[in-house]
C-alpha cells in the first residue's frame, strides 16, 4: 500500500466515525441549540473533513463540506436559527458526504453524483443568513464573539491535526510541537476501538508547551471517549489473543519446570512471569469488548428521520448503554436492532392525533434497554404504541396462507403472536418503503437465532409492544465461580449464584432432607430443592470423594432458587466466554472457556440445568399445558405451593412462601392450652391448627386423622403468618409445585382462598389467616410471637 | 494425482485430502463433555480456540481410539464452521493417490458404514479408505 492509499484509508475511516457522531450531535443540537460542546464537535468534524479532502483533491467533497461549514458558521454567529429545516439540511449534507466517501472507498474517485442542488440549497440558506447579519448588529455582541473565538481555536487545532496526519515525517511538519501533543490531537479524532485509560488525558497535557491551547481544544471532547484511544484492526487483536494463549502455555511449562529447580531467584522470576502473563491475557481479552452505545448512537438520527417520514412524534430513551458485548456480536445484531426500531416506529407507535384521541401523550416513547443476565445480554426494544392486535394478526395469517381456517381456531394467543415471525407476514395496512414488505421479523429471528440467541414478544393491545432479544455473550468476559465435581471443573456464571452454603453432614445437623424423594435443604427456614451436579451430568461412574463437608451453590434460575451440590468450590474468576464446539449445542452449557493454565472448562447453563432437572418452573410436568402457555405469555400469576393431600384423598395447597419448616411430631406430644392444641417445638410453644378439623364440613364426611391407627407421627407444616408462627397439622405432603393461577374458581368454603386445577385435580388453596381465625379467633390479636431463639 | 493425509483408526487406514487438514497434533489435555454423545471425546484448547474432538473409533464403530497402546493423535480439520479435531490412533504419511486407483465400495457394504465410506484407493498392499468426513463430523448421534 502506498503512503497515499494509507492516508486515504485513514481519512475514510475517521470521517465515517465523525459523520456518525455528527448525526447524533445534530439531533441533540436540534433539541438543545445552546449546547456549545456539541456544536463545537460538529464544527470540528466538518472542518476536519473539509480540510483533509482539500488536501487530497476531492473537489466535490470539499464543495459540499464547505457550504456546510458556512452554514454552521452562521449558526455560530447567531445569524441563523437552528430550525428543523436547517437540521434536515445539515443531515442531508452529512448523507451526501457519506455517499461521496463510499464512492471514494469503492472506486477511489468521487463518483458521478451531482450535489449542485444540495449546495445551492445550502447556499440559499447561507445567503438568507448573510442578509440577516447585515440587518442585525446584535451578531457582534460579546457573547457571540467569545463563542466564535473558542471555535476558531478548535478549528485551528483541526488544521494542525490534518497537517500532522498527512505528512509522513511529523518532525518536518512542525518541529516546535512536542510529539505528545501531536499524538494527542490525532487521537482526539480517533474513535474507540480499544478503550484504555480515560479522564487523566486532558489534565496531563495541560502542562504541555502550549498547554492552554490544548486544554481549550480538548475540553469539549472529554466526554466523547475519543481522546485516550486509538484505532486497532480487529485481526491484530485476534492475533494478539492467540499469541497470549501460547504465552500462557509456555508460562505453564516454565512454572512446572520451576518446581523441580531449587533456585529462589528463578522462582521469583517465574512467579512474576506468571502474574504478568495473567494480567496480559486479561487485558488483551478485554480489548474486544465494546459498549452497545456504539451501535445505539446511530439510532437518534435514524429515529428522527423515520418519525418525520411517518409523521409521528417519537422520543427515544436508552438504558444500559455501557453494557459490553463482543465486537462480533455487536456487528451481528446491528441489522436486527435497526429493523426492530423501524418496526416500532412504523407499526407500533401511532400518529400524534390518534394518540391524543386515545388519551396518550402525543409523543411516543421508544425505549431501548440492555443488561447482562445469566451469561446473556438482554436487549429490549419497546414502545408505548398500539400493541399487537391478535385478531388482525390472525386475519393476516389466514390471508397469507400461513395458517389454515381449521388451525386458526385452535391457536392460543402466544401461537398467534408467533405468526409475525413467519416469512411472508405483514400486518401493515399499507406497504411503506421502510417496512411492511413481508420480510423482516422472520429475518430478525433467523439472525438472532443464528448466533444462538432468541427473540420474544410481549404485547399489551393498545398499550405497548416489546421485543426482547437474548443474545449469548460469545467471547464476552463474565465473572464465574469455578466448582469441581468428580475431578472435573465447571464454571457457573456469578450472575446466577445467590450464595454458597457449606456444612458438615456428619456434625449431626439437619443437613439434606428428603421430601418425598426430592432432596431439600432448609435455608433460613425455606426449603431449597437440591440437585446433585454429578447425577445431573451423568458423572456417577467416576469415584466420589469420600466424606467431607457438603457444598451447595444456591442458584437463581428464572424465578426459582435451587441448590447445586458440588464436591468443591474453587474460586471466582473472570473468564472469556467462548462458543461451544460444534455438536454440543443442546446440552446444559452456556459456552466454554479456557482457564488460566490453558485447560478447557465448560460453563454451566443454570437455567437449562434447572429445567432439565425439573426444579425450574417451565419444565414442570405437574402443570396442565394450557396453564403453562398462558403463564408464559404473561397471562397468569404463578405461585409456589406446598401440595397437600387430605384424608379423603382431596387436594389442598398452602402458599409456599409462608412455609418455614416441615416436621413430624408424635400425636402424644400434643398438649392442650386453653383448649387449643400446642406442641413444644425448639424452645417455644407452637400453636397448632388441625387443618381438616378446622375447615367447615363439606358434603363428604371425612375421616379424622387421629382416627387413623397407622399414624403415630403427625405431619406438621410450620408457617409464619403476619410474623407469628403456627403449625398446621396436615394429612400428607405430596410435593412442592409451581402453579399458574389462571384457572381459578371462587372459594368453596371458609378458610379457603381459591380453587385451582393441579394435575387435573381441583385443589383448594388454604387462606392461612382465615384458617387460623377459624381455629382460634383471637390468635392474631394476642400476638403470640415466636421466641427469638426459636429459629 | 492428489495428496492424502493418512491415519489409522483401529485397523482402518483412512485418508483425507491434504487441503482439508490444518494440522496434526499429539494428544494433550482433553476436557470431557458430560451428557454429550459418546463419540464426542471432549474439547481441546488449540492456541486459544476451543475445538471439539471426535473419537473416530467410536464414530466409525470400531471401538474407542487409544485402546491398543493408549496413544492418540489429533487431526485438526478446518472448514467454514470452524475447527474440529479427529482423534485417531496414529497418523500416517501423506500419500499421493491417483483417481485410477479409486473404486466405489462394494454393494455388500451396508448401513452406516455405507454412508461413511465413499470408496477406497487400492494402494499397494492395502486399501486407503475415503471417508465422508463432512458427514462424520456433522452428524451427532
Coordinates of C-alpha atoms in Angstrom, one line a residue, chain A residues 11 14-16 18-19 22 43-55 61-62 65 97 101 158 162 189:
Chain A
X11 CA -9.3 9.6 6.2
X14 CA -12.0 8.6 10.5
X15 CA -14.6 10.6 8.5
X16 CA -17.1 7.8 8.8
X18 CA -17.0 11.7 12.5
X19 CA -20.2 11.5 10.4
X22 CA -22.5 14.3 13.7
X43 CA -18.0 22.2 13.6
X44 CA -14.7 20.5 14.2
X45 CA -15.8 17.4 12.4
X46 CA -16.9 19.1 9.3
X47 CA -13.9 21.3 9.3
X48 CA -11.6 18.3 9.5
X49 CA -13.2 16.6 6.6
X50 CA -13.2 19.7 4.5
X51 CA -9.6 20.4 5.3
X52 CA -8.4 16.9 4.6
X53 CA -10.3 16.4 1.3
X54 CA -9.0 19.7 0.1
X55 CA -5.5 18.3 0.6
X61 CA -16.5 16.7 -1.3
X62 CA -14.8 19.9 -0.4
X65 CA -18.5 20.4 3.2
X97 CA -20.6 13.4 2.4
X101 CA -16.9 8.8 0.9
X158 CA -8.2 20.5 13.5
X162 CA -4.8 17.4 9.5
X189 CA -10.3 12.4 16.3

